[in-house]
Coordinates of C-alpha atoms and ligand atoms in Angstrom, one line a residue:
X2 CA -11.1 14.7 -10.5
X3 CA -7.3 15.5 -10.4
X4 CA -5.2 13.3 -10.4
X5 CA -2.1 13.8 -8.9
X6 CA -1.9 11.9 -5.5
X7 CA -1.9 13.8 -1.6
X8 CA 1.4 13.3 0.4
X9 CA 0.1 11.9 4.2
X10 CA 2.0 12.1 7.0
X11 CA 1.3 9.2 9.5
X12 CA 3.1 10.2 13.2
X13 CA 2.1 8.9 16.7
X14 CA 3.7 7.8 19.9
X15 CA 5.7 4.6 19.2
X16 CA 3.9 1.8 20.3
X17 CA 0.4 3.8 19.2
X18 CA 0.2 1.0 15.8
X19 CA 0.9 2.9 13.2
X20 CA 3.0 -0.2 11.9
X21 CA 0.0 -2.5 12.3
X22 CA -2.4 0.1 10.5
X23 CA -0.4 0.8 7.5
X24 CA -0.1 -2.8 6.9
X25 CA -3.8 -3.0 7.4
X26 CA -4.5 -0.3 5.1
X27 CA -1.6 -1.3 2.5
X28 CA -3.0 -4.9 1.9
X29 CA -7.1 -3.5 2.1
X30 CA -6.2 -1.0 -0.9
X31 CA -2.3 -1.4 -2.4
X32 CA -3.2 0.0 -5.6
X33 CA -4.4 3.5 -3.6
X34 CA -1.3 4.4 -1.8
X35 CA 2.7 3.9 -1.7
X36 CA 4.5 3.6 1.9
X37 CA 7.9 5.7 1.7
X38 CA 10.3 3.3 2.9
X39 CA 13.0 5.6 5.5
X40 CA 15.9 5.3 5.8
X41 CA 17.6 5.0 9.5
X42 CA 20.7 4.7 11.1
X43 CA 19.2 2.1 14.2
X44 CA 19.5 -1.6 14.2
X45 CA 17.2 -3.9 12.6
X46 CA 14.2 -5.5 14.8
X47 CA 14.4 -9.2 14.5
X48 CA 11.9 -9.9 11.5
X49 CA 12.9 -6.5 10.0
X50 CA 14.2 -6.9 6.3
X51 CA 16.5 -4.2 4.9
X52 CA 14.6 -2.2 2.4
X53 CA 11.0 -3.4 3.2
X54 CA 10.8 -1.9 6.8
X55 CA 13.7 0.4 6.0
X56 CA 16.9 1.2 4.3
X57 CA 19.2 0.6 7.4
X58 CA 22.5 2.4 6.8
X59 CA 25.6 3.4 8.8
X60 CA 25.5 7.2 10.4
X61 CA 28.4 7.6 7.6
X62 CA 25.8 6.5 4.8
X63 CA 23.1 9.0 6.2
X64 CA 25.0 11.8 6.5
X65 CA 26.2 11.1 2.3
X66 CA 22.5 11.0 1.7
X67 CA 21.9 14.8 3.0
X68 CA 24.8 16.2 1.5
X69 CA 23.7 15.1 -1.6
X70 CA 20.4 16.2 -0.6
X71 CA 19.0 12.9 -1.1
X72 CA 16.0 13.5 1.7
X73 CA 13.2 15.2 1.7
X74 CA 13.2 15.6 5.6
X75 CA 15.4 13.8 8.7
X76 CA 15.4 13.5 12.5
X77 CA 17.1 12.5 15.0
X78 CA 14.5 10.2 17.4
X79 CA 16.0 8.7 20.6
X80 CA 19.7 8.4 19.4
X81 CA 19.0 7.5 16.0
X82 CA 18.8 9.6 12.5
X83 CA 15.5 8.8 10.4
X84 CA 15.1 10.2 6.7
X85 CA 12.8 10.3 4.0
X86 CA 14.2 9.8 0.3
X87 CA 12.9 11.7 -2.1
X88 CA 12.9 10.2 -5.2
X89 CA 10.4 7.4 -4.5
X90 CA 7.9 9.7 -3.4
X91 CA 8.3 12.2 -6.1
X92 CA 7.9 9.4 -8.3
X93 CA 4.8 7.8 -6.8
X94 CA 2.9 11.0 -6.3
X95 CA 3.2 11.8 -10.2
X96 CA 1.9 8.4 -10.9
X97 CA -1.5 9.6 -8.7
X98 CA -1.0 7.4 -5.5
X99 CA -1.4 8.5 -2.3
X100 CA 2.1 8.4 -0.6
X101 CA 2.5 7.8 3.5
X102 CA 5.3 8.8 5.6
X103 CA 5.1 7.7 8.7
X104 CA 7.2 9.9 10.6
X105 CA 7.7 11.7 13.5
X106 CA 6.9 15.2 14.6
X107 CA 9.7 17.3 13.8
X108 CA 10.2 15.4 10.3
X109 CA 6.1 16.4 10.2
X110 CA 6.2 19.7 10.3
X111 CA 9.5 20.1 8.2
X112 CA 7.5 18.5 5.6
X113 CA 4.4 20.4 5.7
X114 CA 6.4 23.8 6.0
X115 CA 7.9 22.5 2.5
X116 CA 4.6 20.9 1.2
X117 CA 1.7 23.0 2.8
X118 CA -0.8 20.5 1.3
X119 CA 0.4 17.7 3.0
X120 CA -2.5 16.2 5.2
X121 CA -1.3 15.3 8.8
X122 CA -2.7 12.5 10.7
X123 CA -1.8 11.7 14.2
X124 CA -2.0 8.0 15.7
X125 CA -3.1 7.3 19.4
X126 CA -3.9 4.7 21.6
X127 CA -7.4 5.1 23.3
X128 CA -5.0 5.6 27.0
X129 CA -1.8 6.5 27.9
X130 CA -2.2 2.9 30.1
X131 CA -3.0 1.7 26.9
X132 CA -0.1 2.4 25.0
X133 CA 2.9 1.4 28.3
X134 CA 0.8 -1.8 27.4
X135 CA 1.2 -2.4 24.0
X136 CA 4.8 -0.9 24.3
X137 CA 5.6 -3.8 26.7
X138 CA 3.5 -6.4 25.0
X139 CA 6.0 -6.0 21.9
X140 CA 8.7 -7.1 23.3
X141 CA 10.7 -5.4 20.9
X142 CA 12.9 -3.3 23.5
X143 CA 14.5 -2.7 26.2
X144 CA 12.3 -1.6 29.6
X145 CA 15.0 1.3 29.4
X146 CA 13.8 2.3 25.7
X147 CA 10.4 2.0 26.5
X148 CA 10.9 4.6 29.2
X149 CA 12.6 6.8 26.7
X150 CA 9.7 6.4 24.1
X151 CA 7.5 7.3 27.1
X152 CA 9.5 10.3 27.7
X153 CA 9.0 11.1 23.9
X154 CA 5.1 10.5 23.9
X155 CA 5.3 13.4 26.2
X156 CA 6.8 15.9 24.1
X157 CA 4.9 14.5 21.1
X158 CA 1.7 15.0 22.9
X159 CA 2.3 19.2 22.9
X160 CA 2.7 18.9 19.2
X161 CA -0.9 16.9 18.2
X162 CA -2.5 19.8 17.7
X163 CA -1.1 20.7 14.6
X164 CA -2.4 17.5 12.7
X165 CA -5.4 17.6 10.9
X166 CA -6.9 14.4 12.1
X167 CA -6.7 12.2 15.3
X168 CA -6.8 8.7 14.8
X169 CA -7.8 6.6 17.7
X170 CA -6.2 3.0 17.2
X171 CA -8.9 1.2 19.4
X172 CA -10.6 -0.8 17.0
X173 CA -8.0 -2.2 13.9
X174 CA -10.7 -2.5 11.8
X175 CA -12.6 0.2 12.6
X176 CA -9.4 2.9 12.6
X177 CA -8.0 1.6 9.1
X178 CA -11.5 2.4 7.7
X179 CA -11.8 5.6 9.1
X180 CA -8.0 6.5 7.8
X181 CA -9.3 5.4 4.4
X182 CA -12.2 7.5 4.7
X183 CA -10.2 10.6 6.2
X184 CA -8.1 10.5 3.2
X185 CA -10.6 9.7 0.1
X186 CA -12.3 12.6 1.6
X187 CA -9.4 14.8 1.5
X188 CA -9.4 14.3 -2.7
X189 CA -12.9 16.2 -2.7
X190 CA -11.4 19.2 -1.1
X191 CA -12.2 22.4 -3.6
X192 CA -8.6 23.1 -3.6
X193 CA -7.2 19.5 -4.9
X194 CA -9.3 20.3 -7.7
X195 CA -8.9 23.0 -9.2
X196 CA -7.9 21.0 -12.6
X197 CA -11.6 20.0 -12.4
X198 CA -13.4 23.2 -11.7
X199 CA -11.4 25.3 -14.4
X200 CA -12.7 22.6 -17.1
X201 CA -16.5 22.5 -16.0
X202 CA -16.4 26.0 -15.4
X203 CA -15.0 26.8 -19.3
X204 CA -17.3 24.0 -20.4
X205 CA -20.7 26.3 -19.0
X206 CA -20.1 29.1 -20.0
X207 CA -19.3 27.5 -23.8
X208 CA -22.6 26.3 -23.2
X209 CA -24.3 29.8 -23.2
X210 CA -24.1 30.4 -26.5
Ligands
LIG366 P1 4.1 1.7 16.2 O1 4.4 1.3 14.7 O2 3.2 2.9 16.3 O3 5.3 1.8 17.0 P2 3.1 -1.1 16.3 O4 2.3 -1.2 15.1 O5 4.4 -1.8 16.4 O6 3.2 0.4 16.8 O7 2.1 -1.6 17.5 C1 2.6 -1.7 18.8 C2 1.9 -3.0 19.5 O8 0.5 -2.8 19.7 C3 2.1 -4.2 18.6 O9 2.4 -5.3 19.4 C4 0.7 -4.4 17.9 O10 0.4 -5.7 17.7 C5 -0.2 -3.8 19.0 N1 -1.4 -3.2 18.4 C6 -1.5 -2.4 17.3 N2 -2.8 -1.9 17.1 C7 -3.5 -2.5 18.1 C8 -4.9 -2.4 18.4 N3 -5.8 -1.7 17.7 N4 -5.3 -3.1 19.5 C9 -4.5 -3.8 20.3 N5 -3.1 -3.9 20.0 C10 -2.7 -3.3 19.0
LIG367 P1 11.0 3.1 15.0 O1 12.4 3.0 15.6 O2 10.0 2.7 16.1 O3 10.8 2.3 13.8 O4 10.7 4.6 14.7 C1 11.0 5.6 15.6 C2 10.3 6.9 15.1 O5 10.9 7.4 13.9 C3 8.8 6.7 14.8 O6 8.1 7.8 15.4 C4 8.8 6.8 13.3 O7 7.5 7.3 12.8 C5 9.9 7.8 13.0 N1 10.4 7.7 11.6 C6 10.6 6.7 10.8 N2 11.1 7.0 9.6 C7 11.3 8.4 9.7 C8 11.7 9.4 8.7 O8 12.1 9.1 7.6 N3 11.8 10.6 9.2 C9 11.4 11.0 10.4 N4 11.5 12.3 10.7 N5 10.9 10.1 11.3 C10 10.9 8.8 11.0

C-alpha cells in the first residue's frame, strides 16, 4: 500500500469532545497519527501547557507567522486567531502518519480547497441539549462564552454537510473506534494507491510472457 500518510481534519461544535477523542485516539494508536499542535492568540485554560495544547502567542506573534507564511490555514473563532503551522505537518505526512487538525470550519475548507484529498470529519454530540450540557459541565468558561459558542454551533451546523463523515460523540469508546475505522478505511481508497496499482498492474502483464 502507499505510504505517504492522509491529512484529517477534525471540526465540531466546541464542547462536541473532539479534545477528549483525540486524546482517546492518540494514546489507543500514537504510532498511527500526529496531532498538529495550533497556534492561537487566546489565553491558556488552566491545565493547558504551552506547546502541548497549543503554541499560545501574542496577536503580534501571529500576524509574524502569516507574513512569513508560516501557516498552512488561520481563523479568527470568537475574538481569537487560530493557525496551523506548516512545517510539522509537512514533516509528519512524509514520514507516513496520519496528521489531525482539529480545526474549525472556515480553516476546514481553506484546507481542503488547498489539499482536495484531505478527509473531513465532523464531531457532534448526540443533541443540541446534549452539548449546552457538556459546554456547562466544563466549567472552562464564562456562561457569556458559552452563549457565544452556542451562537457559533449555529453557523457551524449549515456547514456539516461538506464533511465526509459524521461522528456521533455518544459513546467514547464506541466513537474513537469508529474514527479509527473511518480513517484506516480511507487508505484502501483506489486513489491513495495508485503507487500500488501501477506496480501490480506492470508486474501482470510481465507475467504474460
Ligand atoms: P471540544 O474539544 O470539542 O471543545 P471537549 O473534549 O473539551 O470538547 O469535551 C467537552 C466536555 O464534554 C468535557 O467536559 C468532556 O469531558 C465531555 N465529554 C466528551 N466526550 C463525552 C462523551 N462521549 N460523553 C460525555 N461527556 C463527554
Ligand atoms: P478552543 O478555544 O476551544 O481550543 O478552540 C476554538 C476553536 O478553534 C475550535 O473549533 C478549534 O477546533 C478551532 N481551532 C483550533 N486550532 C485551530 C487552527 O489552527 N485553525 C483553525 N482554523 N481553527 C482552529
Amino acid at each position: 500500500m502507499d505510504k505517504k500518510g492522509i491529512l484529517i481534519v477534525v471540526s465540531g461544535f466546541s464542547g462536541s469532545g473532539k479534545g477528549t477523542i483525540m486524546k482517546e485516539l492518540l494514546s489507543r494508536y500514537p504510532d498511527t497519527y500526529a496531532l498538529s499542535i495550533s497556534a492561537t492568540t487566546r489565553s491558556p485554560r488552566e491545565g493547558e501547557v504551552d506547546g502541548r495544547e497549543y503554541f499560545f502567542v501574542s496577536k503580534d506573534e501571529f500576524e509574524k507567522m502569516i507574513a512569513k507564511g508560516e501557516l498552512i490555514e488561520y481563523a479568527k473563532y470568537v475574538e481569537n486567531y487560530y493557525g496551523t503551522p506548516r512545517d510539522y505537518v509537512e514533516k509528519k505526512l512524509d514520514e507516513g502518519r496520519d496528521v489531525i487538525l482539529e480545526i474549525e470550519i472556515q480553516g476546514a475548507l481553506n484546507v481542503k480547497k488547498m489539499f482536495p484529498d484531505t478527509l473531513l470529519l465532523f464531531v457532534t454530540p448526540p443533541s443540541a441539549d446534549e452539548l449546552k450540557k457538556r459546554l456547562v459541565g466544563r466549567g472552562t468558561e464564562t456562561m457569556d462564552v458559552i452563549r457565544s459558542r452556542m451562537e457559533r454551533a449555529c453557523e457551524e451546523a449549515d456547514g456539516m454537510e461538506n464533511y465526509d463523515y459524521l461522528i456521533i460523540n455518544d459513546d467514547l469508546d464506541r466513537c474513537v473506534k469508529e474514527m479509527h475505522s473511518i480513517i484506516q478505511g480511507e487508505h484502501r481508497r483506489s486513489s491513495r494507491n495508485c503507487g500500488f496499482m501501477k506496480e501490480i498492474k506492470e508486474d501482470l502483464e510481465r507475467m504474460k510472457h
